[in-house]
Amino acid sequence: EPEVTQTPSHQVTQMGQEVILRCVPISNHLYFYWYRQILGQKVEFLVSFYNNEISEKSEIFDDQFSVERPDGSNFTLKIRSTKLEDSAMYFCASTEHTANTEAFFGQGTRLTVV
Amino acid sequence: EDKVVQSPLSLVVHEGDTVTLNCSYEVTNFRSLLWYKQEKKAPTFLFMLTSSGIEKKSGRLSSILDKKELFSILNITATQTGDSAIYLCAFPTGSGTYKYIFGTGTRLKVLA
């Protein structure tokens, strides 16, 4: 069964460092998303991406964040200068369409900023 | 502002019990409601509901939507320890790419 894959599964980084989280969405999906979940809290939307550009972003997704689809398969989330409060589980998701189709989530990357 | 409330927040039952989880919502431009199961990491899809009163069923799990009273329930019969997870309801919202808003989830623990 096709799945969304994310790497790494766990990343520890020092405050102020840049991190890149990687995702390979399902191959025929067109819409890509990043969500995050701070420990014990809700899953929160960060950004959606379609046709090589950002479609929507939340207020969490400030100038420190960027997304890219560098080739036909990868979808990356970059955090330029990590802060302690960026520590969370980051989920990538993809959907085939937007109209009433479910999102498939990757296994997540646990980011720990120390 | 869109609002999603799940209850109970947590639940501990014994194997074989039946549980009912609730998701109440106030969402503008309702399109659908989705239930996900989150075990250790990724939410995995269970059901998508778009119409009131039509039960969706998969094995021991079933779900129904009430668009008049603005809630959905997820039933699990004959619970097993493998049902232990956080159950999330989610709504696509916005325009274009339909981000999800999630409820806080119900943490279910099934004891052997």
PDB file of C-alpha atoms in Angstrom:
ATOM      1  CA  GLU A   1       0.000   0.000   0.000  1.00  0.00           C
ATOM      2  CA  PRO A   2       1.412   3.416  -0.882  1.00  0.00           C
ATOM      3  CA  GLU A   3       2.532   5.499   2.057  1.00  0.00           C
ATOM      4  CA  VAL A   4       4.028   8.839   2.952  1.00  0.00           C
ATOM      5  CA  THR A   5       7.576   8.452   4.214  1.00  0.00           C
ATOM      6  CA  GLN A   6       9.459  10.901   6.387  1.00  0.00           C
ATOM      7  CA  THR A   7      13.087  11.156   7.362  1.00  0.00           C
ATOM      8  CA  PRO A   8      14.652  11.314   9.826  1.00  0.00           C
ATOM      9  CA  SER A   9      12.384   9.770  12.433  1.00  0.00           C
ATOM     10  CA  HIS A  10      14.106  11.733  15.163  1.00  0.00           C
ATOM     11  CA  GLN A  11      16.343  14.777  14.994  1.00  0.00           C
ATOM     12  CA  VAL A  12      18.094  16.522  17.839  1.00  0.00           C
ATOM     13  CA  THR A  13      19.485  19.946  17.100  1.00  0.00           C
ATOM     14  CA  GLN A  14      20.947  22.860  18.966  1.00  0.00           C
ATOM     15  CA  MET A  15      19.004  26.082  19.264  1.00  0.00           C
ATOM     16  CA  GLY A  16      19.797  28.391  16.386  1.00  0.00           C
ATOM     17  CA  GLN A  17      20.710  25.613  13.978  1.00  0.00           C
ATOM     18  CA  GLU A  18      18.939  24.976  10.693  1.00  0.00           C
ATOM     19  CA  VAL A  19      17.079  21.725  10.165  1.00  0.00           C
ATOM     20  CA  ILE A  20      15.533  20.168   7.094  1.00  0.00           C
ATOM     21  CA  LEU A  21      12.786  17.621   7.476  1.00  0.00           C
ATOM     22  CA  ARG A  22      12.153  15.422   4.487  1.00  0.00           C
ATOM     23  CA  CYS A  23       9.041  13.800   3.139  1.00  0.00           C
ATOM     24  CA  VAL A  24       8.192  11.652   0.154  1.00  0.00           C
ATOM     25  CA  PRO A  25       4.453  11.978  -0.488  1.00  0.00           C
ATOM     26  CA  ILE A  26       2.400   9.322  -2.260  1.00  0.00           C
ATOM     27  CA  SER A  27       3.394   9.463  -5.902  1.00  0.00           C
ATOM     28  CA  ASN A  28       0.105  10.392  -7.559  1.00  0.00           C
ATOM     29  CA  HIS A  29      -0.889  12.900  -4.894  1.00  0.00           C
ATOM     30  CA  LEU A  30      -0.974  16.549  -5.796  1.00  0.00           C
ATOM     31  CA  TYR A  31      -1.465  18.366  -2.492  1.00  0.00           C
ATOM     32  CA  PHE A  32       1.066  18.362   0.313  1.00  0.00           C
ATOM     33  CA  TYR A  33       0.921  19.529   3.887  1.00  0.00           C
ATOM     34  CA  TRP A  34       3.008  19.943   6.987  1.00  0.00           C
ATOM     35  CA  TYR A  35       1.470  19.685  10.438  1.00  0.00           C
ATOM     36  CA  ARG A  36       3.039  19.703  13.827  1.00  0.00           C
ATOM     37  CA  GLN A  37       2.070  18.325  17.205  1.00  0.00           C
ATOM     38  CA  ILE A  38       3.671  19.659  20.336  1.00  0.00           C
ATOM     39  CA  LEU A  39       3.716  16.990  23.029  1.00  0.00           C
ATOM     40  CA  GLY A  40       0.295  16.681  24.630  1.00  0.00           C
ATOM     41  CA  GLN A  41      -1.324  19.184  22.295  1.00  0.00           C
ATOM     42  CA  LYS A  42      -3.462  19.157  19.160  1.00  0.00           C
ATOM     43  CA  VAL A  43      -2.215  18.462  15.686  1.00  0.00           C
ATOM     44  CA  GLU A  44      -1.816  21.915  14.092  1.00  0.00           C
ATOM     45  CA  PHE A  45      -1.682  22.910  10.448  1.00  0.00           C
ATOM     46  CA  LEU A  46       1.474  24.640   9.259  1.00  0.00           C
ATOM     47  CA  VAL A  47       1.361  24.908   5.490  1.00  0.00           C
ATOM     48  CA  SER A  48      -0.188  23.503   2.344  1.00  0.00           C
ATOM     49  CA  PHE A  49       1.511  23.254  -1.029  1.00  0.00           C
ATOM     50  CA  TYR A  50       0.204  22.731  -4.523  1.00  0.00           C
ATOM     51  CA  ASN A  51       1.603  23.217  -7.984  1.00  0.00           C
ATOM     52  CA  ASN A  52       4.992  24.183  -6.630  1.00  0.00           C
ATOM     53  CA  GLU A  53       3.804  26.960  -4.425  1.00  0.00           C
ATOM     54  CA  ILE A  54       2.379  27.561  -0.986  1.00  0.00           C
ATOM     55  CA  SER A  55      -1.402  27.590  -0.999  1.00  0.00           C
ATOM     56  CA  GLU A  56      -2.012  28.477   2.594  1.00  0.00           C
ATOM     57  CA  LYS A  57       0.026  28.901   5.741  1.00  0.00           C
ATOM     58  CA  SER A  58      -0.815  29.317   9.381  1.00  0.00           C
ATOM     59  CA  GLU A  59       0.447  32.046  11.667  1.00  0.00           C
ATOM     60  CA  ILE A  60       2.892  29.514  13.098  1.00  0.00           C
ATOM     61  CA  PHE A  61       4.592  29.349   9.696  1.00  0.00           C
ATOM     62  CA  ASP A  62       6.669  32.507   9.996  1.00  0.00           C
ATOM     63  CA  ASP A  63       9.785  33.610   8.127  1.00  0.00           C
ATOM     64  CA  GLN A  64      11.845  30.967   9.888  1.00  0.00           C
ATOM     65  CA  PHE A  65       9.984  28.251   7.998  1.00  0.00           C
ATOM     66  CA  SER A  66      10.120  27.383   4.329  1.00  0.00           C
ATOM     67  CA  VAL A  67       8.980  24.511   2.161  1.00  0.00           C
ATOM     68  CA  GLU A  68      10.278  23.217  -1.090  1.00  0.00           C
ATOM     69  CA  ARG A  69       9.699  20.475  -3.593  1.00  0.00           C
ATOM     70  CA  PRO A  70      13.218  20.215  -4.956  1.00  0.00           C
ATOM     71  CA  ASP A  71      12.462  17.364  -7.342  1.00  0.00           C
ATOM     72  CA  GLY A  72       9.519  15.248  -8.418  1.00  0.00           C
ATOM     73  CA  SER A  73       9.321  13.249  -5.234  1.00  0.00           C
ATOM     74  CA  ASN A  74      10.641  15.040  -2.160  1.00  0.00           C
ATOM     75  CA  PHE A  75       8.871  17.691  -0.111  1.00  0.00           C
ATOM     76  CA  THR A  76      10.927  19.427   2.545  1.00  0.00           C
ATOM     77  CA  LEU A  77      10.324  21.665   5.535  1.00  0.00           C
ATOM     78  CA  LYS A  78      13.207  23.874   6.571  1.00  0.00           C
ATOM     79  CA  ILE A  79      13.458  25.686   9.873  1.00  0.00           C
ATOM     80  CA  ARG A  80      16.185  28.282   9.549  1.00  0.00           C
ATOM     81  CA  SER A  81      17.085  29.029  13.139  1.00  0.00           C
ATOM     82  CA  THR A  82      15.447  26.606  15.521  1.00  0.00           C
ATOM     83  CA  LYS A  83      14.016  27.677  18.846  1.00  0.00           C
ATOM     84  CA  LEU A  84      13.237  25.549  21.878  1.00  0.00           C
ATOM     85  CA  GLU A  85       9.524  25.920  21.165  1.00  0.00           C
ATOM     86  CA  ASP A  86       9.970  24.301  17.753  1.00  0.00           C
ATOM     87  CA  SER A  87      10.375  20.976  19.531  1.00  0.00           C
ATOM     88  CA  ALA A  88       7.464  18.882  18.299  1.00  0.00           C
ATOM     89  CA  MET A  89       6.455  15.997  16.075  1.00  0.00           C
ATOM     90  CA  TYR A  90       6.228  17.168  12.477  1.00  0.00           C
ATOM     91  CA  PHE A  91       3.907  15.297  10.151  1.00  0.00           C
ATOM     92  CA  CYS A  92       3.875  15.449   6.410  1.00  0.00           C
ATOM     93  CA  ALA A  93       0.613  14.595   4.658  1.00  0.00           C
ATOM     94  CA  SER A  94      -0.630  14.341   1.112  1.00  0.00           C
ATOM     95  CA  THR A  95      -3.958  14.089  -0.648  1.00  0.00           C
ATOM     96  CA  GLU A  96      -4.870  13.052  -4.131  1.00  0.00           C
ATOM     97  CA  HIS A  97      -7.450  15.770  -4.563  1.00  0.00           C
ATOM     98  CA  THR A  98      -8.894  18.361  -2.232  1.00  0.00           C
ATOM     99  CA  ALA A  99     -12.544  17.513  -2.558  1.00  0.00           C
ATOM    100  CA  ASN A 100     -13.477  15.116   0.208  1.00  0.00           C
ATOM    101  CA  THR A 101     -10.502  12.822   0.060  1.00  0.00           C
ATOM    102  CA  GLU A 102      -8.618  11.744   3.115  1.00  0.00           C
ATOM    103  CA  ALA A 103      -5.116  12.896   3.900  1.00  0.00           C
ATOM    104  CA  PHE A 104      -2.428  10.278   4.356  1.00  0.00           C
ATOM    105  CA  PHE A 105       0.106  11.066   7.034  1.00  0.00           C
ATOM    106  CA  GLY A 106       3.725  10.093   7.346  1.00  0.00           C
ATOM    107  CA  GLN A 107       5.116   8.569  10.532  1.00  0.00           C
ATOM    108  CA  GLY A 108       6.471  11.925  11.607  1.00  0.00           C
ATOM    109  CA  THR A 109       9.807  13.419  12.555  1.00  0.00           C
ATOM    110  CA  ARG A 110      10.322  14.115  16.203  1.00  0.00           C
ATOM    111  CA  LEU A 111      12.359  17.311  16.438  1.00  0.00           C
ATOM    112  CA  THR A 112      14.064  18.067  19.716  1.00  0.00           C
ATOM    113  CA  VAL A 113      15.736  21.458  20.059  1.00  0.00           C
ATOM    114  CA  VAL A 114      18.186  21.675  22.929  1.00  0.00           C
TER     115      VAL A 114
ATOM    116  CA  GLU B   1     -13.815  30.646  14.540  1.00  0.00           C
ATOM    117  CA  ASP B   2     -14.066  26.918  13.853  1.00  0.00           C
ATOM    118  CA  LYS B   3     -14.291  24.795  16.961  1.00  0.00           C
ATOM    119  CA  VAL B   4     -13.938  21.060  17.527  1.00  0.00           C
ATOM    120  CA  VAL B   5     -14.461  19.439  20.922  1.00  0.00           C
ATOM    121  CA  GLN B   6     -13.952  15.776  21.622  1.00  0.00           C
ATOM    122  CA  SER B   7     -15.170  13.923  24.659  1.00  0.00           C
ATOM    123  CA  PRO B   8     -14.231  12.266  26.814  1.00  0.00           C
ATOM    124  CA  LEU B   9     -10.609  13.398  26.884  1.00  0.00           C
ATOM    125  CA  SER B  10      -9.554   9.991  28.084  1.00  0.00           C
ATOM    126  CA  LEU B  11     -11.131   6.662  28.768  1.00  0.00           C
ATOM    127  CA  VAL B  12      -9.953   3.421  30.339  1.00  0.00           C
ATOM    128  CA  VAL B  13     -11.945   0.265  29.647  1.00  0.00           C
ATOM    129  CA  HIS B  14     -11.479  -3.477  29.769  1.00  0.00           C
ATOM    130  CA  GLU B  15     -11.258  -5.758  26.783  1.00  0.00           C
ATOM    131  CA  GLY B  16     -14.696  -6.620  25.471  1.00  0.00           C
ATOM    132  CA  ASP B  17     -16.281  -3.341  26.516  1.00  0.00           C
ATOM    133  CA  THR B  18     -18.039  -1.059  24.037  1.00  0.00           C
ATOM    134  CA  VAL B  19     -16.995   2.577  23.853  1.00  0.00           C
ATOM    135  CA  THR B  20     -18.577   5.646  22.323  1.00  0.00           C
ATOM    136  CA  LEU B  21     -16.438   8.634  21.473  1.00  0.00           C
ATOM    137  CA  ASN B  22     -17.930  12.004  20.667  1.00  0.00           C
ATOM    138  CA  CYS B  23     -16.864  14.828  18.387  1.00  0.00           C
ATOM    139  CA  SER B  24     -18.852  18.077  18.510  1.00  0.00           C
ATOM    140  CA  TYR B  25     -18.149  20.845  16.092  1.00  0.00           C
ATOM    141  CA  GLU B  26     -18.861  24.338  14.926  1.00  0.00           C
ATOM    142  CA  VAL B  27     -17.333  24.584  11.508  1.00  0.00           C
ATOM    143  CA  THR B  28     -18.153  27.057   8.779  1.00  0.00           C
ATOM    144  CA  ASN B  29     -18.621  25.591   5.306  1.00  0.00           C
ATOM    145  CA  PHE B  30     -18.799  22.003   6.498  1.00  0.00           C
ATOM    146  CA  ARG B  31     -17.566  19.566   3.886  1.00  0.00           C
ATOM    147  CA  SER B  32     -16.802  16.379   5.756  1.00  0.00           C
ATOM    148  CA  LEU B  33     -15.684  14.955   9.066  1.00  0.00           C
ATOM    149  CA  LEU B  34     -12.858  12.470   9.310  1.00  0.00           C
ATOM    150  CA  TRP B  35     -11.895  10.122  12.092  1.00  0.00           C
ATOM    151  CA  TYR B  36      -8.275   9.125  12.562  1.00  0.00           C
ATOM    152  CA  LYS B  37      -6.543   6.729  14.937  1.00  0.00           C
ATOM    153  CA  GLN B  38      -3.184   7.824  16.300  1.00  0.00           C
ATOM    154  CA  GLU B  39      -1.167   5.102  17.953  1.00  0.00           C
ATOM    155  CA  LYS B  40       2.482   5.875  18.388  1.00  0.00           C
ATOM    156  CA  LYS B  41       3.016   8.310  15.596  1.00  0.00           C
ATOM    157  CA  ALA B  42       1.057   9.000  12.420  1.00  0.00           C
ATOM    158  CA  PRO B  43      -2.710   9.443  12.380  1.00  0.00           C
ATOM    159  CA  THR B  44      -4.210   6.665  10.276  1.00  0.00           C
ATOM    160  CA  PHE B  45      -7.488   7.171   8.497  1.00  0.00           C
ATOM    161  CA  LEU B  46     -10.619   5.438   9.754  1.00  0.00           C
ATOM    162  CA  PHE B  47     -13.717   7.072   8.274  1.00  0.00           C
ATOM    163  CA  MET B  48     -14.917  10.028   6.279  1.00  0.00           C
ATOM    164  CA  LEU B  49     -18.477  11.190   6.882  1.00  0.00           C
ATOM    165  CA  THR B  50     -20.290  13.660   4.704  1.00  0.00           C
ATOM    166  CA  SER B  51     -23.981  12.856   5.103  1.00  0.00           C
ATOM    167  CA  SER B  52     -26.135  12.830   8.199  1.00  0.00           C
ATOM    168  CA  GLY B  53     -27.545   9.585   9.495  1.00  0.00           C
ATOM    169  CA  ILE B  54     -25.551   7.200   7.326  1.00  0.00           C
ATOM    170  CA  GLU B  55     -23.469   4.825   9.388  1.00  0.00           C
ATOM    171  CA  LYS B  56     -20.010   3.923   8.215  1.00  0.00           C
ATOM    172  CA  LYS B  57     -18.750   0.586   9.461  1.00  0.00           C
ATOM    173  CA  SER B  58     -15.453  -1.219   9.428  1.00  0.00           C
ATOM    174  CA  GLY B  59     -15.266  -4.364  11.507  1.00  0.00           C
ATOM    175  CA  ARG B  60     -15.874  -3.454  15.126  1.00  0.00           C
ATOM    176  CA  LEU B  61     -15.741   0.270  14.438  1.00  0.00           C
ATOM    177  CA  SER B  62     -18.644   2.351  13.251  1.00  0.00           C
ATOM    178  CA  SER B  63     -19.362   6.033  12.986  1.00  0.00           C
ATOM    179  CA  ILE B  64     -22.291   8.286  12.297  1.00  0.00           C
ATOM    180  CA  LEU B  65     -22.757  11.991  11.722  1.00  0.00           C
ATOM    181  CA  ASP B  66     -25.563  14.281  12.864  1.00  0.00           C
ATOM    182  CA  LYS B  67     -25.363  17.517  10.884  1.00  0.00           C
ATOM    183  CA  LYS B  68     -28.353  19.008  12.629  1.00  0.00           C
ATOM    184  CA  GLU B  69     -26.953  18.625  16.146  1.00  0.00           C
ATOM    185  CA  LEU B  70     -23.371  19.059  14.905  1.00  0.00           C
ATOM    186  CA  PHE B  71     -21.700  15.974  16.253  1.00  0.00           C
ATOM    187  CA  SER B  72     -20.357  12.625  15.287  1.00  0.00           C
ATOM    188  CA  ILE B  73     -19.826   9.481  17.313  1.00  0.00           C
ATOM    189  CA  LEU B  74     -17.324   6.714  16.885  1.00  0.00           C
ATOM    190  CA  ASN B  75     -18.305   3.370  18.362  1.00  0.00           C
ATOM    191  CA  ILE B  76     -15.943   0.543  19.061  1.00  0.00           C
ATOM    192  CA  THR B  77     -17.500  -2.755  20.123  1.00  0.00           C
ATOM    193  CA  ALA B  78     -15.723  -5.682  21.778  1.00  0.00           C
ATOM    194  CA  THR B  79     -12.649  -3.558  22.403  1.00  0.00           C
ATOM    195  CA  GLN B  80      -9.201  -5.111  22.235  1.00  0.00           C
ATOM    196  CA  THR B  81      -5.875  -3.916  23.625  1.00  0.00           C
ATOM    197  CA  GLY B  82      -4.889  -3.019  20.054  1.00  0.00           C
ATOM    198  CA  ASP B  83      -7.608  -0.377  20.054  1.00  0.00           C
ATOM    199  CA  SER B  84      -5.601   1.624  22.593  1.00  0.00           C
ATOM    200  CA  ALA B  85      -4.791   4.898  20.838  1.00  0.00           C
ATOM    201  CA  ILE B  86      -5.787   8.503  20.539  1.00  0.00           C
ATOM    202  CA  TYR B  87      -8.822   8.977  18.331  1.00  0.00           C
ATOM    203  CA  LEU B  88      -8.953  12.245  16.451  1.00  0.00           C
ATOM    204  CA  CYS B  89     -11.699  13.916  14.510  1.00  0.00           C
ATOM    205  CA  ALA B  90     -10.734  16.373  11.812  1.00  0.00           C
ATOM    206  CA  PHE B  91     -12.382  18.757   9.403  1.00  0.00           C
ATOM    207  CA  PRO B  92     -11.127  20.083   6.107  1.00  0.00           C
ATOM    208  CA  THR B  93     -11.453  23.829   6.120  1.00  0.00           C
ATOM    209  CA  GLY B  94     -10.315  26.791   4.099  1.00  0.00           C
ATOM    210  CA  SER B  95     -10.269  27.039   0.357  1.00  0.00           C
ATOM    211  CA  GLY B  96      -8.026  25.505  -2.213  1.00  0.00           C
ATOM    212  CA  THR B  97      -6.093  22.868  -0.379  1.00  0.00           C
ATOM    213  CA  TYR B  98      -8.351  22.290   2.615  1.00  0.00           C
ATOM    214  CA  LYS B  99      -6.167  22.151   5.661  1.00  0.00           C
ATOM    215  CA  TYR B 100      -7.497  20.058   8.521  1.00  0.00           C
ATOM    216  CA  ILE B 101      -8.431  21.306  11.919  1.00  0.00           C
ATOM    217  CA  PHE B 102      -8.198  18.614  14.549  1.00  0.00           C
ATOM    218  CA  GLY B 103      -9.938  18.036  17.815  1.00  0.00           C
ATOM    219  CA  THR B 104      -7.923  17.453  20.980  1.00  0.00           C
ATOM    220  CA  GLY B 105      -8.527  13.743  20.661  1.00  0.00           C
ATOM    221  CA  THR B 106      -9.810  11.044  23.005  1.00  0.00           C
ATOM    222  CA  ARG B 107      -7.132   8.868  24.560  1.00  0.00           C
ATOM    223  CA  LEU B 108      -8.473   5.336  24.848  1.00  0.00           C
ATOM    224  CA  LYS B 109      -6.722   2.701  26.907  1.00  0.00           C
ATOM    225  CA  VAL B 110      -8.005  -0.860  26.763  1.00  0.00           C
ATOM    226  CA  LEU B 111      -6.855  -3.109  29.572  1.00  0.00           C
ATOM    227  CA  ALA B 112      -6.458  -6.853  29.124  1.00  0.00           C
TER     228      ALA B 112
END
